[in-house]
Coordinates of N, CA and C in Angstrom, one line a residue:
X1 N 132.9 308.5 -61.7 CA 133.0 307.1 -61.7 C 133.7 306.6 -60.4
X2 N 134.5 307.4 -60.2 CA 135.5 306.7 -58.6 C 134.9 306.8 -57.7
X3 N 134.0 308.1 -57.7 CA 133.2 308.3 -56.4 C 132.2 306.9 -56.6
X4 N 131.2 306.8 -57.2 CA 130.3 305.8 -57.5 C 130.8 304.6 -56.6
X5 N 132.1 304.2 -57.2 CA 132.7 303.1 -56.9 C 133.1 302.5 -55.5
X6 N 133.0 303.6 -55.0 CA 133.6 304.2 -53.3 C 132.2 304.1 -52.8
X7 N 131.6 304.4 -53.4 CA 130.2 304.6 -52.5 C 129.6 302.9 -52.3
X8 N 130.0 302.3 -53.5 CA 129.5 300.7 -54.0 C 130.1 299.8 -52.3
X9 N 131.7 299.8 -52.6 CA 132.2 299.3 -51.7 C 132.2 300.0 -50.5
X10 N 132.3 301.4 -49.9 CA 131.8 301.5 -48.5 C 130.1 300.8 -48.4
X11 N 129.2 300.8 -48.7 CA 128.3 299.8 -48.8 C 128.3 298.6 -49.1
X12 N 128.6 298.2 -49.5 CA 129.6 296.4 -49.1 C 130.3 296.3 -47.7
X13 N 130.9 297.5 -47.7 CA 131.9 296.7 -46.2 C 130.5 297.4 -45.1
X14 N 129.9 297.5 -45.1 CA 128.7 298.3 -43.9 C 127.8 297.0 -44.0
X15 N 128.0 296.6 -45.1 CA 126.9 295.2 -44.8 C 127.5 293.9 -44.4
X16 N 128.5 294.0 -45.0 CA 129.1 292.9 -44.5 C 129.5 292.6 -43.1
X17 N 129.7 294.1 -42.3 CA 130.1 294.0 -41.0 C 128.5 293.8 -40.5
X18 N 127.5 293.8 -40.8 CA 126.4 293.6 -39.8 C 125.9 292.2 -40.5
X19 N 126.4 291.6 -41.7 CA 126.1 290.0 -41.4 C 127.0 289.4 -41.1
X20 N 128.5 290.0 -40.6 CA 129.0 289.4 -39.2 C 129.0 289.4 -37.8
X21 N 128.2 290.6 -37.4 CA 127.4 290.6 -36.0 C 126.6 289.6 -36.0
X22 N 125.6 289.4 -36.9 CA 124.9 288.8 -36.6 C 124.9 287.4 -36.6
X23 N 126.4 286.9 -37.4 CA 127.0 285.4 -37.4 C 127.6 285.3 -36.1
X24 N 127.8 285.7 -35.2 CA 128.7 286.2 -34.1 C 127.6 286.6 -33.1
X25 N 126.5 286.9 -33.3 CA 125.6 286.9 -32.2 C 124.8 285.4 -31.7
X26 N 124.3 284.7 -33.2 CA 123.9 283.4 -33.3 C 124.7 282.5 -32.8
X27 N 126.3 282.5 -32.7 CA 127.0 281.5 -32.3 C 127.2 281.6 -30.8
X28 N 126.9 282.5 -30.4 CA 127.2 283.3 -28.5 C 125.3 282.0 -28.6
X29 N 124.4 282.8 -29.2 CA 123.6 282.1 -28.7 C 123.7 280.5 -28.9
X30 N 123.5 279.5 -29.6 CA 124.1 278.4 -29.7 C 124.4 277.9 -28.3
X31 N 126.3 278.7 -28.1 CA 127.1 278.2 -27.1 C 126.5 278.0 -26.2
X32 N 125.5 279.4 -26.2 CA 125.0 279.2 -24.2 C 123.5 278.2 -24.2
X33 N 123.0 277.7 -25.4 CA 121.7 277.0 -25.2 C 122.4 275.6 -25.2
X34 N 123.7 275.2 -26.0 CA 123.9 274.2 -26.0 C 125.1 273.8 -24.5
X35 N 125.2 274.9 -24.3 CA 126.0 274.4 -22.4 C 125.3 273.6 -21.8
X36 N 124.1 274.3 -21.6 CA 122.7 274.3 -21.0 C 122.1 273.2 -21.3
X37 N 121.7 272.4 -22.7 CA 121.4 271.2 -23.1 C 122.5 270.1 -22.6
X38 N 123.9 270.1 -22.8 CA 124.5 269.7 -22.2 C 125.6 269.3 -21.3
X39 N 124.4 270.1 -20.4 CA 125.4 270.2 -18.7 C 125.2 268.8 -18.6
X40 N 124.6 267.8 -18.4 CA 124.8 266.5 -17.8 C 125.1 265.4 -18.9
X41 N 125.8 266.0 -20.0 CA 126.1 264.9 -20.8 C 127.6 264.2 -20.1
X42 N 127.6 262.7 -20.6 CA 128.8 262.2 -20.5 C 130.2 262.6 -21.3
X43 N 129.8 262.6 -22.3 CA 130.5 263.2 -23.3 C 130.5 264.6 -23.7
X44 N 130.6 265.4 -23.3 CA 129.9 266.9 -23.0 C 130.7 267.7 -24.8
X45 N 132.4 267.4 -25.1 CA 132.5 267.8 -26.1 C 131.8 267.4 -27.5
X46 N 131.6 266.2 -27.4 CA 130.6 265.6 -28.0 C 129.4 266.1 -28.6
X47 N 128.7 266.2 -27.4 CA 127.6 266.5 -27.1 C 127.7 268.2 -28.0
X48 N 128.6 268.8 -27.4 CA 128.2 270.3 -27.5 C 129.0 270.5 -29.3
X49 N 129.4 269.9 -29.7 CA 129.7 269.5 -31.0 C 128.4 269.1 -32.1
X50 N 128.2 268.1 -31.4 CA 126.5 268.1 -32.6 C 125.5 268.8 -31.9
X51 N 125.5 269.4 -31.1 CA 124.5 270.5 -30.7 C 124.4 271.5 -31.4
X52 N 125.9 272.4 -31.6 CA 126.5 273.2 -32.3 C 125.8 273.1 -33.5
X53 N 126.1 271.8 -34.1 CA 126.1 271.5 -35.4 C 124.0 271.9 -36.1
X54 N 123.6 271.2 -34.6 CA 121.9 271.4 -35.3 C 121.7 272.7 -34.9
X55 N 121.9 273.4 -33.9 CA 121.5 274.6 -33.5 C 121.7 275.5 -35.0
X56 N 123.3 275.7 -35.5 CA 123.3 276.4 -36.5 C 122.5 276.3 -37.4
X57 N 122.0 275.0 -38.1 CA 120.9 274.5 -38.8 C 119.7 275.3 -38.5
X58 N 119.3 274.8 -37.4 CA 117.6 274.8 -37.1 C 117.4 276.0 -36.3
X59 N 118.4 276.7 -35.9 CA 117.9 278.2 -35.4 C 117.4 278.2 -33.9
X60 N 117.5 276.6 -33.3 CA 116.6 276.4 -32.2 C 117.5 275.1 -31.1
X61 N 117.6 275.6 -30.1 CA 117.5 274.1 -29.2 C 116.6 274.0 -27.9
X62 N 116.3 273.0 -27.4 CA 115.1 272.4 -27.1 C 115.4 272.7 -25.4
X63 N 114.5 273.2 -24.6 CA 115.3 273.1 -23.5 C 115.6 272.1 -22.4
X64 N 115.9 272.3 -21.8 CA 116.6 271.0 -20.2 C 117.7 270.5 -20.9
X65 N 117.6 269.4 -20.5 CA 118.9 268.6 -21.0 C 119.0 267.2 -21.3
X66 N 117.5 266.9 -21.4 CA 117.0 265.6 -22.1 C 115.8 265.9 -23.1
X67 N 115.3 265.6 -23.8 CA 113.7 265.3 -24.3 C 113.1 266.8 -25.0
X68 N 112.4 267.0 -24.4 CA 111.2 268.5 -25.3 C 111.9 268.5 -26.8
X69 N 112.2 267.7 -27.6 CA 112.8 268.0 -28.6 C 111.2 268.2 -29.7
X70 N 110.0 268.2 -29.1 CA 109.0 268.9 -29.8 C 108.9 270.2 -29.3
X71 N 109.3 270.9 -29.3 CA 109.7 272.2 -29.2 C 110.6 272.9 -30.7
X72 N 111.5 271.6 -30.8 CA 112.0 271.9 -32.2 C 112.2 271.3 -33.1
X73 N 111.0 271.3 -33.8 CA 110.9 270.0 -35.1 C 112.4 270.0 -35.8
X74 N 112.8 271.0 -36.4 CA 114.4 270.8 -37.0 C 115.0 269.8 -36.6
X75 N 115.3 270.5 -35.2 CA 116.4 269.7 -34.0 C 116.1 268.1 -34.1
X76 N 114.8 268.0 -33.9 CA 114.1 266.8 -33.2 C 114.8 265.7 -35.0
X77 N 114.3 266.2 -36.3 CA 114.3 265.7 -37.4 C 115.6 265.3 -37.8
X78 N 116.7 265.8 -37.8 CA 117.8 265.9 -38.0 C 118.2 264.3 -38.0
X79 N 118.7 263.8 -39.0 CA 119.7 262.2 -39.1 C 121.0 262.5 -39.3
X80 N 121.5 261.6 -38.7 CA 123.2 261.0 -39.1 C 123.0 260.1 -40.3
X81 N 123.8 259.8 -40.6 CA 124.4 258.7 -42.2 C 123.5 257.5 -41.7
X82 N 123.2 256.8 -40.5 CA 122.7 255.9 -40.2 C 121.4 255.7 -40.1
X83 N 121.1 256.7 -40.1 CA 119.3 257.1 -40.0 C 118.7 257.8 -38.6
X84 N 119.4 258.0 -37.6 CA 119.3 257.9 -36.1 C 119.4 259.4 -36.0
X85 N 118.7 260.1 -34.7 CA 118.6 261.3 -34.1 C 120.8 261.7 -34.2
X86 N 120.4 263.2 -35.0 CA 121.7 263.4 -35.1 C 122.0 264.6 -33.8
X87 N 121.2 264.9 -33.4 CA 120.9 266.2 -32.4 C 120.9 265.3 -30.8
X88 N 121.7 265.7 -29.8 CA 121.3 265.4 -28.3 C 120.2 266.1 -27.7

């Protein structure tokens, strides 16, 4: 039974560490698409704040640093409380 038990949790902790790579690889990605989206913003923390925010969501951001936001229906769909584009 101990062994079993041993076996249970070293397979827990082996999975768990590779759906932290891969929460830790998504966020590297994010950072550098949403730099990149908002290199010419005014408000840049801002900006790279609700970037952050849809990127995690939608798996996707749109490229340049204005517009193509058909490139990512998620991104592009996304509302604030107000009704309005929640995504830059």
């Amino acid at each position: 039974m101990k062994v079993a038990f041993a076996a249970v949790l070293l397979l827990c902790l082996v999975l768990s560490s590779s759906f932290f790579q891969v929460s830790t690889a998504s966020s590297a990605f994010c950072t550098s698409k949403c730099a990149r989206r908002c290199a010419k913003a005014g408000m840049k923390d801002r900006c790279m704040k609700f970037c952050g925010i849809c990127c995690s969501k939608c798996r996707c951001v749109p490229s340049g640093t204005y517009g193509n936001k058909h490139e990512c229906p998620c991104y592009r769909d996304l509302k604030n409380s107000k009704g309005k584009g929640k995504c830059p």
